[in-house]
């Protein structure tokens, strides 16, 4: 029972991390109102966002490495558990391959590795989504800046 609670706790932590990112994204920059930013603020965002996007892309790569490592660990733990199951096949009556595989999948180290893989994949996917959100934000700010520049040029022509 304690093992099941540890697994559920691990998944709950992964869900909480996803929710925290969702809240963070909801509280980010407002691009719905183009007049919410001055020309200087738009320029500052245009200068800052590529750096932020680079950092976000680095995070995607690191999370991808973590995810691949977690997948590798699941395979390794499963292989170890299968070797143990094969060694115990006569002692525990695990004569069928499916019985040994089921026994191996129920081992705590395998379940823990599978939960770690789920968490790593969730973090990787969220890092991808975060990067995509920054990319979308950059495109929106760039369009707002272009529109603002066109408006300013039109205003200057009208003032002549």
Short mmCIF file of C-alpha atoms in Angstrom, two decimals:
data_model
loop_
_atom_site.label_atom_id
_atom_site.label_comp_id
_atom_site.label_asym_id
_atom_site.label_seq_id
_atom_site.Cartn_x
_atom_site.Cartn_y
_atom_site.Cartn_z
CA UNK A 1 0.00 0.00 0.00
CA UNK A 2 2.85 2.39 0.81
CA UNK A 3 4.40 1.67 -2.58
CA UNK A 4 1.16 2.67 -4.33
CA UNK A 5 1.04 5.92 -2.31
CA UNK A 6 4.62 6.76 -3.34
CA UNK A 7 3.71 6.29 -6.99
CA UNK A 8 0.58 8.39 -6.63
CA UNK A 9 2.60 11.07 -4.81
CA UNK A 10 5.11 11.16 -7.68
CA UNK A 11 2.35 11.59 -10.23
CA UNK A 12 0.69 14.26 -8.07
CA UNK A 13 3.97 16.21 -8.03
CA UNK A 14 4.15 16.02 -11.83
CA UNK A 15 0.56 17.26 -12.12
CA UNK A 16 1.29 20.11 -9.69
CA UNK A 17 4.32 21.19 -11.75
CA UNK A 18 2.17 21.30 -14.88
CA UNK A 19 -0.47 23.40 -13.09
CA UNK A 20 2.19 25.83 -11.85
CA UNK A 21 3.42 26.33 -15.42
CA UNK A 22 -0.15 26.89 -16.57
CA UNK A 23 -0.67 29.60 -13.94
CA UNK A 24 2.66 31.18 -14.87
CA UNK A 25 1.70 31.30 -18.55
CA UNK A 26 -1.71 32.80 -17.69
CA UNK A 27 -0.02 35.62 -15.77
CA UNK A 28 2.50 36.41 -18.52
CA UNK A 29 2.43 39.26 -21.01
CA UNK A 30 -0.89 40.58 -22.36
CA UNK A 31 -0.84 40.76 -26.14
CA UNK A 32 -4.59 41.16 -26.59
CA UNK A 33 -4.40 44.92 -26.15
CA UNK A 34 -1.85 46.44 -28.52
CA UNK A 35 -1.99 49.81 -26.77
CA UNK A 36 -1.01 48.28 -23.42
CA UNK A 37 2.66 48.83 -24.28
CA UNK A 38 4.64 51.91 -25.16
CA UNK A 39 7.03 51.94 -28.09
CA UNK A 40 9.96 51.53 -25.69
CA UNK A 41 8.34 48.55 -23.98
CA UNK A 42 7.72 46.88 -27.34
CA UNK A 43 11.35 47.42 -28.33
CA UNK A 44 12.52 46.05 -24.97
CA UNK A 45 10.38 42.94 -25.48
CA UNK A 46 11.72 42.50 -29.02
CA UNK A 47 15.27 42.63 -27.69
CA UNK A 48 14.63 40.41 -24.66
CA UNK A 49 12.43 37.69 -26.13
CA UNK A 50 15.07 36.08 -28.40
CA UNK A 51 17.30 35.56 -25.36
CA UNK A 52 14.38 34.12 -23.41
CA UNK A 53 13.52 31.88 -26.36
CA UNK A 54 17.12 30.64 -26.50
CA UNK A 55 17.02 29.82 -22.80
CA UNK A 56 13.69 28.06 -23.28
CA UNK A 57 15.11 26.04 -26.15
CA UNK A 58 18.06 25.02 -23.97
CA UNK A 59 15.56 23.87 -21.35
CA UNK A 60 13.73 21.80 -24.00
CA UNK A 61 16.98 20.06 -24.91
CA UNK A 62 17.86 19.38 -21.27
CA UNK A 63 14.38 18.05 -20.54
CA UNK A 64 14.61 15.86 -23.66
CA UNK A 65 17.88 14.40 -22.36
CA UNK A 66 16.24 13.77 -18.97
CA UNK A 67 13.28 12.09 -20.69
CA UNK A 68 15.54 9.83 -22.78
CA UNK A 69 17.53 8.95 -19.66
CA UNK A 70 14.32 8.09 -17.80
CA UNK A 71 13.27 5.82 -20.68
CA UNK A 72 16.68 4.15 -20.54
CA UNK A 73 16.32 3.64 -16.80
CA UNK A 74 12.91 1.98 -17.25
CA UNK A 75 14.42 -0.49 -19.72
CA UNK A 76 17.35 -1.15 -17.40
CA UNK A 77 15.15 -1.72 -14.34
CA UNK A 78 12.82 -3.94 -16.34
CA UNK A 79 15.78 -6.00 -17.57
CA UNK A 80 17.06 -6.45 -14.03
CA UNK A 81 13.59 -7.42 -12.84
CA UNK A 82 13.21 -9.90 -15.72
CA UNK A 83 16.58 -11.49 -14.82
CA UNK A 84 15.35 -11.83 -11.24
CA UNK A 85 12.06 -13.30 -12.45
CA UNK A 86 13.90 -15.81 -14.62
CA UNK A 87 16.06 -16.78 -11.65
CA UNK A 88 12.94 -17.28 -9.50
CA UNK A 89 10.81 -19.05 -12.09
CA UNK A 90 11.06 -22.48 -10.47
CA UNK A 91 10.88 -21.18 -6.89
CA UNK A 92 7.81 -18.98 -7.37
CA UNK A 93 6.10 -20.95 -10.12
CA UNK A 94 6.73 -18.29 -12.77
CA UNK A 95 6.82 -20.82 -15.59
CA UNK A 96 5.13 -18.74 -18.29
CA UNK A 97 6.91 -15.79 -19.87
CA UNK A 98 3.85 -13.61 -19.27
CA UNK A 99 3.95 -14.48 -15.55
CA UNK A 100 7.60 -13.47 -15.30
CA UNK A 101 6.92 -10.23 -17.19
CA UNK A 102 3.97 -9.41 -14.92
CA UNK A 103 6.08 -10.16 -11.85
CA UNK A 104 8.85 -7.89 -13.17
CA UNK A 105 6.44 -5.03 -13.91
CA UNK A 106 5.10 -5.16 -10.34
CA UNK A 107 8.52 -4.61 -8.78
CA UNK A 108 8.93 -1.34 -6.89
CA UNK A 109 12.06 -0.26 -8.77
CA UNK A 110 10.32 -0.75 -12.14
CA UNK A 111 7.22 1.17 -11.04
CA UNK A 112 9.37 3.96 -9.62
CA UNK A 113 11.30 4.20 -12.90
CA UNK A 114 8.04 4.29 -14.87
CA UNK A 115 6.73 7.16 -12.73
CA UNK A 116 10.03 9.00 -13.20
CA UNK A 117 9.63 8.50 -16.97
CA UNK A 118 6.09 9.93 -16.86
CA UNK A 119 7.34 12.95 -14.92
CA UNK A 120 10.27 13.46 -17.28
CA UNK A 121 8.02 13.27 -20.33
CA UNK A 122 5.57 15.74 -18.79
CA UNK A 123 8.40 18.16 -18.03
CA UNK A 124 9.77 17.76 -21.56
CA UNK A 125 6.36 18.40 -23.14
CA UNK A 126 5.77 21.43 -20.92
CA UNK A 127 9.20 22.82 -21.85
CA UNK A 128 8.23 22.43 -25.52
CA UNK A 129 4.91 24.19 -24.91
CA UNK A 130 6.67 26.94 -22.98
CA UNK A 131 9.09 27.50 -25.87
CA UNK A 132 6.20 27.56 -28.34
CA UNK A 133 4.37 30.10 -26.18
CA UNK A 134 7.44 32.38 -26.20
CA UNK A 135 7.71 31.96 -29.96
CA UNK A 136 4.05 32.92 -30.36
CA UNK A 137 4.55 35.86 -28.01
CA UNK A 138 7.55 37.05 -30.02
CA UNK A 139 5.54 36.91 -33.24
CA UNK A 140 2.65 38.82 -31.63
CA UNK A 141 4.94 41.51 -30.20
CA UNK A 142 6.73 41.81 -33.55
CA UNK A 143 3.39 42.32 -35.32
CA UNK A 144 2.36 44.90 -32.72
CA UNK A 145 5.66 46.74 -33.18
CA UNK A 146 5.26 46.69 -36.97
CA UNK A 147 1.70 48.04 -36.66
CA UNK A 148 2.86 50.72 -34.23
CA UNK A 149 5.66 51.78 -36.58
CA UNK A 150 3.18 52.01 -39.47
CA UNK A 151 0.81 54.07 -37.30
CA UNK A 152 3.63 56.40 -36.24
CA UNK A 153 4.77 56.84 -39.86
CA UNK A 154 1.20 57.61 -40.93
CA UNK A 155 0.85 60.11 -38.09
CA UNK A 156 4.08 61.83 -39.11
CA UNK A 157 2.89 62.10 -42.72
CA UNK A 158 -0.44 63.51 -41.53
CA UNK A 159 1.33 66.10 -39.38
CA UNK A 160 3.32 67.51 -42.33
#
